[in-house]
């Protein structure tokens, strides 16, 4: 077995194309193997791509050749050789092995194959993320989250961290995971909004990007029980400024993302079009009219479900803000509309097929109004004492929103489910690996 030799530089697979005629060393995993007479063709992948490696007995020696012939997929290898043009190889070149070092052979055939059943995909998720498709999705995920963060930082926002273990609901108690917290009971957070609201009194404009937890019993393509939530909060921002801000952030970031990754995005979603400004805005009341005119029976005051969201989003055909929801359909912290107190200054941004990708609004900033809304909603103001304090000491008008990060990524790439937009999904039925 040959180990590293001097003078040959280690390369990433993606940079081999520019080294034709030269020597290179790569490290990666065996993706596909084909034996043709006295030649073994290996496809080796690393994080950057896949390259064909041709192994000949007379070049690597009998012992290494025999070992390579027996290798199972996913074995880890180091290969050194000459980068040669070859029209038959994918990409037009291959690596002609001069030395092969098996770093760790796979002990069994890996349970990865084409057309795996959905059960197998989730059962072997830790291996499935090695696939070329998931390699690309995970790179795009990393890029999109970086771009969103960078956009907010460039606009004067500070990233803050919020706790995952909390004592009270923000979005309704029924959907919370309970945790035993020493001798007490606590919950996994549904949203970091309240903690961001606390932070604006120090930093004015803040965001966080971290998991939120929802114990929803929904087995749909758009629900995870743990999802990554980008939440933004700013003081002195009113409802209209909030909608403008969401629109600016999303159109800018999605356009830049698309420009940077056009080829990949189009491979996943050939008909993708970047978002365009201005987003259409309709009030909840107008949405009810639109639905009624489309033959859907919906009583004013009832929240919109998947079916209703689908009709609205597909009719409008581009991202649409639905605003001014009846207050009973929204969490207690939303500011009542001064012109019509039956509705609140809340907005959901809908796209199809992922439905709501953001939810947000202007917050109640008055101590008494908030206390009354907490009571009216059946909660105990004592459980929200610290949150009420924020209205006791120098309250200011403020707004914010939360973006379901996997929903946005799945929408852009038109993934069949948001489960594919996260490396290790958590749903009602998936909690392993
Ligand atoms: O419940 S939200 O509509 N709103 C909030 O949590 C606010 N407290 C956010 C804020 O103003 N800071 O959730 C926000 C978004 C929603 O629009 C979805 O895109 C996403 O979070 N979301 C989810 N994504 C994946 N899976 C589940 N279960 C889920 N629930 C909400």
Short mmCIF file of C-alpha atoms and ligand atoms in Angstrom, two decimals:
data_model
loop_
_atom_site.label_atom_id
_atom_site.label_comp_id
_atom_site.label_asym_id
_atom_site.label_seq_id
_atom_site.Cartn_x
_atom_site.Cartn_y
_atom_site.Cartn_z
CA UNK A 1 0.00 0.00 0.00
CA UNK A 2 1.38 3.38 -0.94
CA UNK A 3 1.14 6.27 1.44
CA UNK A 4 1.47 9.95 0.58
CA UNK A 5 4.36 10.74 -1.65
CA UNK A 6 6.25 13.98 -1.74
CA UNK A 7 5.64 16.79 -4.14
CA UNK A 8 2.00 16.05 -5.07
CA UNK A 9 -0.48 18.53 -3.76
CA UNK A 10 -3.78 17.53 -2.27
CA UNK A 11 -6.72 18.84 -4.30
CA UNK A 12 -10.47 19.06 -4.08
CA UNK A 13 -12.24 17.15 -6.83
CA UNK A 14 -13.75 20.36 -8.26
CA UNK A 15 -10.32 21.84 -8.95
CA UNK A 16 -8.98 18.85 -10.93
CA UNK A 17 -10.36 20.13 -14.26
CA UNK A 18 -7.78 22.92 -14.21
CA UNK A 19 -4.92 20.50 -13.56
CA UNK A 20 -5.06 18.37 -16.72
CA UNK A 21 -1.59 17.07 -17.47
CA UNK A 22 -0.47 17.45 -13.86
CA UNK A 23 -0.44 15.25 -10.80
CA UNK A 24 -2.83 15.47 -7.91
CA UNK A 25 -3.86 13.73 -4.73
CA UNK A 26 -7.47 13.54 -3.58
CA UNK A 27 -9.25 12.16 -0.54
CA UNK A 28 -12.84 11.03 -0.74
CA UNK A 29 -15.37 8.20 -0.67
CA UNK A 30 -16.08 5.49 -3.19
CA UNK A 31 -19.31 6.37 -4.94
CA UNK A 32 -19.48 3.83 -7.78
CA UNK A 33 -17.18 0.97 -8.81
CA UNK A 34 -16.95 -0.89 -12.14
CA UNK A 35 -14.47 -3.60 -13.01
CA UNK A 36 -13.71 -4.06 -16.70
CA UNK A 37 -11.07 -6.77 -17.26
CA UNK A 38 -7.80 -5.51 -15.88
CA UNK A 39 -9.13 -2.06 -15.11
CA UNK A 40 -11.16 -0.84 -12.16
CA UNK A 41 -13.09 2.38 -12.62
CA UNK A 42 -13.90 4.19 -9.41
CA UNK A 43 -16.05 7.26 -9.04
CA UNK A 44 -14.81 9.10 -6.01
CA UNK A 45 -16.70 11.91 -4.38
CA UNK A 46 -15.67 14.60 -2.00
CA UNK A 47 -17.68 17.60 -0.83
CA UNK A 48 -17.00 19.40 -4.12
CA UNK A 49 -17.79 16.80 -6.78
CA UNK A 50 -17.23 13.35 -8.28
CA UNK A 51 -14.26 12.24 -10.37
CA UNK A 52 -13.57 9.08 -12.31
CA UNK A 53 -10.42 7.27 -11.23
CA UNK A 54 -8.98 4.51 -13.35
CA UNK A 55 -6.91 1.92 -11.52
CA UNK A 56 -4.57 -0.37 -13.49
CA UNK A 57 -2.81 -3.33 -11.98
CA UNK A 58 0.57 -2.56 -13.48
CA UNK A 59 0.52 0.95 -12.04
CA UNK A 60 -0.60 0.33 -8.46
CA UNK A 61 0.72 -3.20 -7.93
CA UNK A 62 -1.16 -6.46 -7.55
CA UNK A 63 -1.86 -6.21 -3.85
CA UNK A 64 -3.47 -2.74 -4.02
CA UNK A 65 -5.30 -3.67 -7.21
CA UNK A 66 -6.86 -6.73 -5.55
CA UNK A 67 -7.85 -4.66 -2.56
CA UNK A 68 -9.45 -1.98 -4.74
CA UNK A 69 -11.37 -4.62 -6.70
CA UNK A 70 -13.03 -5.80 -3.49
CA UNK A 71 -13.87 -2.35 -2.14
CA UNK A 72 -17.45 -1.62 -1.17
CA UNK A 73 -19.18 1.68 -1.82
CA UNK A 74 -18.53 4.46 0.69
CA UNK A 75 -15.04 3.19 1.58
CA UNK A 76 -12.77 6.14 2.25
CA UNK A 77 -9.71 6.47 0.03
CA UNK A 78 -6.77 8.57 -0.90
CA UNK A 79 -5.72 8.49 -4.55
CA UNK A 80 -2.73 10.00 -6.20
CA UNK A 81 -2.22 10.13 -9.94
CA UNK A 82 -2.15 11.89 -13.24
CA UNK A 83 -5.08 14.06 -14.36
CA UNK A 84 -5.75 13.03 -17.97
CA UNK A 85 -8.12 14.23 -20.59
CA UNK A 86 -10.53 11.44 -21.60
CA UNK A 87 -13.65 12.20 -23.58
CA UNK A 88 -15.36 9.04 -22.24
CA UNK A 89 -15.08 10.12 -18.60
CA UNK A 90 -17.80 12.29 -17.06
CA UNK A 91 -16.53 15.86 -17.22
CA UNK A 92 -14.02 14.96 -19.97
CA UNK A 93 -11.11 13.93 -17.73
CA UNK A 94 -10.10 11.30 -15.22
CA UNK A 95 -7.49 10.59 -12.62
CA UNK A 96 -5.12 7.77 -13.56
CA UNK A 97 -4.18 6.23 -10.24
CA UNK A 98 -0.53 5.79 -9.40
CA UNK A 99 -1.11 5.17 -5.73
CA UNK A 100 -4.23 4.24 -3.81
CA UNK A 101 -4.54 4.17 -0.06
CA UNK A 102 -7.65 2.70 1.50
CA UNK A 103 -8.18 4.74 4.62
CA UNK A 104 -11.15 2.76 5.89
CA UNK A 105 -12.99 0.12 3.87
CA UNK A 106 -16.78 -0.09 4.29
CA UNK A 107 -17.49 -3.14 6.41
CA UNK A 108 -20.76 -3.90 4.62
CA UNK A 109 -22.56 -2.72 1.51
CA UNK A 110 -24.20 0.58 2.50
CA UNK A 111 -28.03 0.59 2.42
CA UNK A 112 -28.10 3.35 -0.21
CA UNK A 113 -29.57 2.79 -3.61
CA UNK A 114 -31.59 4.57 -6.25
CA UNK A 115 -35.33 4.85 -5.58
CA UNK A 116 -35.14 4.18 -1.86
CA UNK A 117 -38.48 3.99 -0.07
CA UNK A 118 -39.34 7.08 2.02
CA UNK A 119 -39.02 4.95 5.19
CA UNK A 120 -35.47 3.96 4.24
CA UNK A 121 -34.54 7.54 3.37
CA UNK A 122 -35.45 8.69 6.89
CA UNK A 123 -34.16 5.56 8.66
CA UNK A 124 -30.75 6.00 6.99
CA UNK A 125 -30.76 9.77 6.92
CA UNK A 126 -27.23 9.92 8.38
CA UNK A 127 -26.01 8.08 5.26
CA UNK A 128 -28.50 9.49 2.76
CA UNK A 129 -27.15 13.01 3.25
CA UNK A 130 -24.02 11.77 1.43
CA UNK A 131 -26.05 11.64 -1.80
CA UNK A 132 -25.25 14.18 -4.50
CA UNK A 133 -28.73 15.66 -4.20
CA UNK A 134 -28.46 16.18 -0.47
CA UNK A 135 -24.90 17.46 -0.85
CA UNK A 136 -26.29 20.23 -3.07
CA UNK A 137 -29.33 20.94 -0.88
CA UNK A 138 -27.13 21.27 2.19
CA UNK A 139 -24.74 23.62 0.41
CA UNK A 140 -27.66 25.75 -0.76
CA UNK A 141 -29.10 25.74 2.74
CA UNK A 142 -25.82 26.98 4.14
CA UNK A 143 -25.59 29.68 1.50
CA UNK A 144 -29.18 30.90 1.95
CA UNK A 145 -28.88 31.18 5.72
CA UNK A 146 -25.59 33.05 5.36
CA UNK A 147 -27.16 35.48 2.89
CA UNK A 148 -30.16 36.16 5.12
CA UNK A 149 -27.87 36.77 8.11
CA UNK A 150 -25.58 38.99 6.09
CA UNK A 151 -28.48 41.04 4.76
CA UNK A 152 -29.70 41.72 8.28
CA UNK A 153 -26.20 42.56 9.54
CA UNK A 154 -25.75 44.93 6.58
CA UNK A 155 -28.99 46.66 7.58
CA UNK A 156 -27.83 47.39 11.11
CA UNK A 157 -29.33 44.38 12.89
CA UNK A 158 -27.57 42.52 15.71
CA UNK A 159 -27.80 38.76 16.02
CA UNK A 160 -28.86 37.72 19.50
CA UNK A 161 -29.31 34.30 21.10
CA UNK A 162 -32.48 33.27 22.85
CA UNK A 163 -33.09 30.31 25.19
CA UNK A 164 -34.57 27.08 23.86
CA UNK A 165 -35.98 26.16 27.27
CA UNK A 166 -38.76 28.52 28.31
CA UNK A 167 -41.67 28.71 30.74
CA UNK A 168 -44.57 30.02 28.65
CA UNK A 169 -46.23 29.77 25.25
CA UNK A 170 -46.08 32.49 22.62
CA UNK A 171 -48.23 30.83 19.98
CA UNK A 172 -50.72 28.78 22.02
CA UNK A 173 -50.06 26.22 24.75
CA UNK A 174 -51.37 23.10 23.01
CA UNK A 175 -48.46 22.91 20.61
CA UNK A 176 -45.60 22.88 23.11
CA UNK A 177 -43.14 20.14 24.02
CA UNK A 178 -42.89 19.82 27.76
CA UNK A 179 -39.52 19.14 29.37
CA UNK A 180 -38.75 18.09 32.91
CA UNK A 181 -36.62 20.90 34.24
CA UNK A 182 -35.07 19.69 37.50
CA UNK A 183 -38.05 19.72 39.88
CA UNK A 184 -40.14 21.91 37.61
CA UNK A 185 -41.85 21.86 34.27
CA UNK A 186 -40.58 23.87 31.29
CA UNK A 187 -41.12 23.87 27.52
CA UNK A 188 -39.15 23.94 24.31
CA UNK A 189 -39.60 27.35 22.73
CA UNK A 190 -42.17 27.90 19.97
CA UNK A 191 -40.67 31.24 19.02
CA UNK A 192 -37.95 33.53 20.34
CA UNK A 193 -40.08 36.59 19.68
CA UNK A 194 -40.57 37.64 23.32
CA UNK A 195 -36.84 37.44 23.98
CA UNK A 196 -36.14 39.50 20.87
CA UNK A 197 -38.70 42.04 22.05
CA UNK A 198 -36.72 42.27 25.31
CA UNK A 199 -33.48 42.76 23.37
CA UNK A 200 -34.69 45.71 21.24
CA UNK A 201 -34.69 47.87 24.36
CA UNK A 202 -30.93 47.45 24.36
CA UNK A 203 -30.01 46.92 20.68
CA UNK A 204 -33.03 48.40 18.83
CA UNK A 205 -32.80 46.08 15.79
CA UNK A 206 -32.24 42.40 16.37
CA UNK A 207 -32.65 38.96 14.85
CA UNK A 208 -32.01 35.38 15.76
CA UNK A 209 -31.72 32.22 13.70
CA UNK A 210 -32.31 29.13 15.77
CA UNK A 211 -34.73 26.23 16.16
CA UNK A 212 -38.34 26.58 17.22
CA UNK A 213 -40.34 23.58 18.37
CA UNK A 214 -43.96 22.76 17.57
CA UNK A 215 -45.73 19.70 18.88
CA UNK A 216 -48.19 19.85 16.01
CA UNK A 217 -49.77 16.59 15.02
CA UNK A 218 -49.65 17.51 11.36
CA UNK A 219 -48.19 15.07 8.91
CA UNK A 220 -47.95 17.52 6.06
CA UNK A 221 -45.18 18.43 3.69
CA UNK A 222 -44.82 21.79 5.48
CA UNK A 223 -44.63 20.95 9.17
CA UNK A 224 -41.58 19.98 11.18
CA UNK A 225 -41.63 19.60 14.93
CA UNK A 226 -38.24 21.31 15.06
CA UNK A 227 -37.59 23.94 12.42
CA UNK A 228 -35.12 26.77 11.92
CA UNK A 229 -36.76 30.06 12.58
CA UNK A 230 -35.34 33.38 11.44
CA UNK A 231 -36.94 35.99 13.66
CA UNK A 232 -36.56 39.74 13.37
CA UNK A 233 -37.69 42.50 15.72
CA UNK A 234 -37.22 46.27 15.52
CA UNK A 235 -38.30 49.20 17.62
CA UNK A 236 -40.02 52.25 16.10
CA UNK A 237 -41.16 50.06 13.22
CA UNK A 238 -44.86 50.21 12.40
CA UNK A 239 -46.96 47.68 10.54
CA UNK A 240 -46.48 49.16 7.07
CA UNK A 241 -42.75 49.50 7.58
CA UNK A 242 -42.67 45.87 8.66
CA UNK A 243 -44.31 44.67 5.45
CA UNK A 244 -41.94 46.84 3.42
CA UNK A 245 -38.98 45.41 5.33
CA UNK A 246 -40.02 41.78 4.75
CA UNK A 247 -40.57 42.51 1.08
CA UNK A 248 -37.15 44.17 0.70
CA UNK A 249 -35.32 41.43 2.55
CA UNK A 250 -36.95 38.56 0.70
CA UNK A 251 -36.77 40.02 -2.80
CA UNK A 252 -33.14 41.07 -2.34
CA UNK A 253 -31.89 37.87 -0.73
CA UNK A 254 -33.81 35.50 -3.01
CA UNK A 255 -32.61 37.34 -6.11
CA UNK A 256 -28.97 37.26 -4.98
CA UNK A 257 -29.28 33.62 -4.02
CA UNK A 258 -30.76 32.80 -7.41
CA UNK A 259 -28.04 34.72 -9.25
CA UNK A 260 -25.31 32.96 -7.29
CA UNK A 261 -26.75 29.45 -7.63
CA UNK A 262 -28.77 29.71 -10.81
CA UNK A 263 -27.66 26.39 -12.27
CA UNK A 264 -28.41 24.41 -9.10
CA UNK A 265 -31.71 26.20 -8.44
CA UNK A 266 -32.88 25.58 -12.02
CA UNK A 267 -31.92 21.93 -11.82
CA UNK A 268 -34.26 21.53 -8.84
CA UNK A 269 -36.90 23.99 -9.97
CA UNK A 270 -36.78 24.81 -13.69
CA UNK A 271 -39.70 27.24 -13.45
CA UNK A 272 -38.42 29.22 -10.47
CA UNK A 273 -38.76 32.99 -10.72
CA UNK A 274 -37.20 35.35 -8.17
CA UNK A 275 -39.72 37.29 -6.08
CA UNK A 276 -40.77 40.64 -7.46
CA UNK A 277 -41.71 43.80 -5.67
CA UNK A 278 -44.27 44.91 -4.67
CA UNK A 279 -45.85 41.86 -3.06
CA UNK A 280 -49.57 41.80 -3.42
CA UNK A 281 -51.39 42.67 -0.20
CA UNK A 282 -54.94 41.69 0.66
CA UNK A 283 -56.76 41.96 3.95
CA UNK A 284 -58.27 38.93 5.59
CA UNK A 285 -61.72 40.36 4.77
CA UNK A 286 -60.79 40.63 1.07
CA UNK A 287 -59.41 37.09 1.24
CA UNK A 288 -62.76 35.88 2.56
CA UNK A 289 -64.49 37.65 -0.35
CA UNK A 290 -62.08 36.09 -2.85
CA UNK A 291 -62.76 32.68 -1.36
CA UNK A 292 -66.52 33.15 -1.32
CA UNK A 293 -66.39 34.23 -4.98
CA UNK A 294 -64.42 31.06 -5.70
CA UNK A 295 -67.18 28.95 -4.21
CA UNK A 296 -65.45 28.22 -0.89
CA UNK A 297 -67.66 28.54 2.14
CA UNK A 298 -65.85 30.41 4.86
CA UNK A 299 -67.31 32.32 7.73
CA UNK A 300 -65.68 35.65 8.59
CA UNK A 301 -63.69 35.05 11.78
CA UNK A 302 -62.42 31.58 10.99
CA UNK A 303 -58.69 31.18 10.41
CA UNK A 304 -57.50 30.26 6.92
CA UNK A 305 -56.54 26.63 6.47
CA UNK A 306 -54.32 24.92 3.92
CA UNK A 307 -57.14 24.72 1.37
CA UNK A 308 -57.95 28.41 1.65
CA UNK A 309 -54.27 29.43 1.55
CA UNK A 310 -53.81 27.36 -1.59
CA UNK A 311 -56.64 29.13 -3.39
CA UNK A 312 -55.38 32.57 -2.39
CA UNK A 313 -51.72 31.87 -3.22
CA UNK A 314 -52.40 30.16 -6.55
CA UNK A 315 -54.95 32.81 -7.64
CA UNK A 316 -52.45 35.54 -6.99
CA UNK A 317 -49.52 33.51 -8.33
CA UNK A 318 -46.79 35.36 -6.43
CA UNK A 319 -46.01 35.99 -2.75
CA UNK A 320 -49.04 37.62 -1.13
CA UNK A 321 -49.43 39.24 2.29
CA UNK A 322 -52.73 38.49 3.97
CA UNK A 323 -53.20 41.20 6.60
CA UNK A 324 -55.61 42.35 9.31
CA UNK A 325 -56.76 38.98 10.65
CA UNK A 326 -59.60 38.73 13.18
CA UNK A 327 -58.00 39.04 16.60
CA UNK A 328 -59.35 35.65 17.74
CA UNK A 329 -57.28 33.92 15.06
CA UNK A 330 -53.98 35.41 16.23
CA UNK A 331 -51.84 35.28 19.38
CA UNK A 332 -52.66 37.79 22.13
CA UNK A 333 -49.67 40.11 21.55
CA UNK A 334 -50.86 41.52 18.20
CA UNK A 335 -51.81 45.19 18.08
CA UNK A 336 -55.53 45.80 17.39
CA UNK A 337 -56.10 47.89 14.27
CA UNK A 338 -56.97 51.41 15.50
CA UNK A 339 -59.49 51.72 12.63
CA UNK A 340 -61.22 48.39 13.32
CA UNK A 341 -60.49 46.71 16.67
CA UNK A 342 -62.03 43.41 15.47
CA UNK A 343 -58.83 42.82 13.52
CA UNK A 344 -55.13 42.98 14.37
CA UNK A 345 -52.06 44.34 12.61
CA UNK A 346 -50.80 40.90 11.65
CA UNK A 347 -49.62 39.58 8.29
CA UNK A 348 -48.80 36.18 6.89
CA UNK A 349 -46.84 35.92 3.66
CA UNK A 350 -48.22 33.11 1.49
CA UNK A 351 -46.61 31.28 -1.42
CA UNK A 352 -47.62 28.04 -3.05
CA UNK A 353 -47.17 25.09 -2.27
CA UNK A 354 -45.57 25.86 1.06
CA UNK A 355 -48.28 28.25 2.24
CA UNK A 356 -47.25 30.62 4.97
CA UNK A 357 -43.53 31.41 4.90
CA UNK A 358 -43.58 34.34 7.30
CA UNK A 359 -45.88 35.42 10.11
CA UNK A 360 -45.55 38.69 11.96
CA UNK A 361 -47.04 42.00 12.92
CA UNK A 362 -47.02 45.04 15.13
CA UNK A 363 -46.97 44.26 18.86
CA UNK A 364 -49.17 45.73 21.56
CA UNK A 365 -46.92 48.23 23.34
CA UNK A 366 -49.33 49.41 26.05
CA UNK A 367 -49.21 47.70 29.45
CA UNK A 368 -52.96 47.70 30.15
CA UNK A 369 -54.03 46.71 26.66
CA UNK A 370 -51.60 43.78 26.74
CA UNK A 371 -52.70 42.67 30.22
CA UNK A 372 -56.32 42.66 29.06
CA UNK A 373 -55.51 40.68 25.93
CA UNK A 374 -53.64 38.09 28.00
CA UNK A 375 -56.66 37.73 30.30
CA UNK A 376 -59.13 37.66 27.38
CA UNK A 377 -57.10 34.87 25.78
CA UNK A 378 -57.40 32.78 28.94
CA UNK A 379 -53.82 33.11 30.16
CA UNK A 380 -52.47 34.25 33.49
CA UNK A 381 -50.65 37.64 33.35
CA UNK A 382 -48.35 36.37 36.10
CA UNK A 383 -46.90 33.85 33.65
CA UNK A 384 -46.02 36.80 31.41
CA UNK A 385 -44.79 39.17 34.14
CA UNK A 386 -41.38 39.69 32.55
CA UNK A 387 -42.94 40.23 29.12
CA UNK A 388 -45.30 42.80 30.62
CA UNK A 389 -42.30 44.53 32.23
CA UNK A 390 -41.20 45.47 28.73
CA UNK A 391 -44.32 47.66 28.57
CA UNK A 392 -43.68 49.05 32.06
CA UNK A 393 -40.24 50.55 31.48
CA UNK A 394 -39.97 52.79 28.45
CA UNK A 395 -42.23 50.96 26.00
CA UNK A 396 -41.95 51.83 22.30
CA UNK A 397 -43.93 50.89 19.19
CA UNK A 398 -42.34 47.83 17.62
CA UNK A 399 -42.89 45.06 15.09
CA UNK A 400 -41.34 41.83 13.96
CA UNK A 401 -41.80 38.61 12.09
CA UNK A 402 -40.67 35.00 11.88
CA UNK A 403 -39.62 33.19 8.72
CA UNK A 404 -39.83 29.41 8.40
CA UNK A 405 -36.39 28.86 6.90
CA UNK A 406 -37.03 25.33 5.57
CA UNK A 407 -40.27 26.50 3.96
CA UNK A 408 -38.42 29.22 2.07
CA UNK A 409 -35.68 26.85 0.89
CA UNK A 410 -38.17 24.13 -0.04
CA UNK A 411 -40.21 26.70 -1.96
CA UNK A 412 -37.24 27.97 -3.97
CA UNK A 413 -36.05 24.44 -4.79
CA UNK A 414 -39.58 23.01 -5.04
CA UNK A 415 -38.60 20.13 -2.78
CA UNK A 416 -41.36 17.56 -2.30
CA UNK A 417 -41.38 18.17 1.45
CA UNK A 418 -39.63 20.52 3.87
CA UNK A 419 -38.15 17.39 5.42
CA UNK A 420 -35.63 17.44 2.55
CA UNK A 421 -34.58 20.99 3.39
CA UNK A 422 -33.02 20.03 6.72
CA UNK A 423 -30.25 17.47 7.31
CA UNK A 424 -31.94 15.62 10.18
CA UNK A 425 -35.70 16.30 10.19
CA UNK A 426 -37.86 16.02 13.27
CA UNK A 427 -41.55 15.27 12.71
CA UNK A 428 -44.29 13.48 14.57
CA UNK A 429 -42.96 10.20 13.18
CA UNK A 430 -39.24 10.91 12.72
CA UNK A 431 -36.98 11.38 15.71
CA UNK A 432 -34.13 9.04 14.67
CA UNK A 433 -31.29 9.31 13.70
O1 LIG B 1 -46.25 30.80 14.35
S1 LIG B 1 -45.73 31.73 13.41
O2 LIG B 1 -46.61 32.07 12.31
N1 LIG B 1 -45.32 33.10 14.11
C1 LIG B 1 -44.48 33.14 15.16
O3 LIG B 1 -43.97 32.20 15.72
C2 LIG B 1 -44.10 34.55 15.60
N2 LIG B 1 -43.89 34.55 17.04
C3 LIG B 1 -42.84 34.94 14.84
C4 LIG B 1 -42.40 36.33 15.14
O4 LIG B 1 -43.16 37.25 14.89
N3 LIG B 1 -41.21 36.49 15.66
O5 LIG B 1 -44.43 31.09 12.80
C5 LIG B 1 -43.59 31.86 11.93
C6 LIG B 1 -43.21 31.06 10.72
C7 LIG B 1 -44.41 30.61 9.89
O6 LIG B 1 -44.79 31.63 9.01
C8 LIG B 1 -43.86 29.41 9.15
O7 LIG B 1 -43.15 29.81 8.00
C9 LIG B 1 -42.90 28.83 10.15
O8 LIG B 1 -42.60 29.83 11.11
N4 LIG B 1 -43.47 27.65 10.83
C10 LIG B 1 -43.07 26.39 10.60
N5 LIG B 1 -42.15 25.87 9.77
C11 LIG B 1 -41.99 24.54 9.78
N6 LIG B 1 -42.69 23.68 10.57
C12 LIG B 1 -43.62 24.17 11.42
N7 LIG B 1 -44.28 23.31 12.21
C13 LIG B 1 -43.86 25.57 11.46
N8 LIG B 1 -44.67 26.37 12.17
C14 LIG B 1 -44.42 27.63 11.78
#
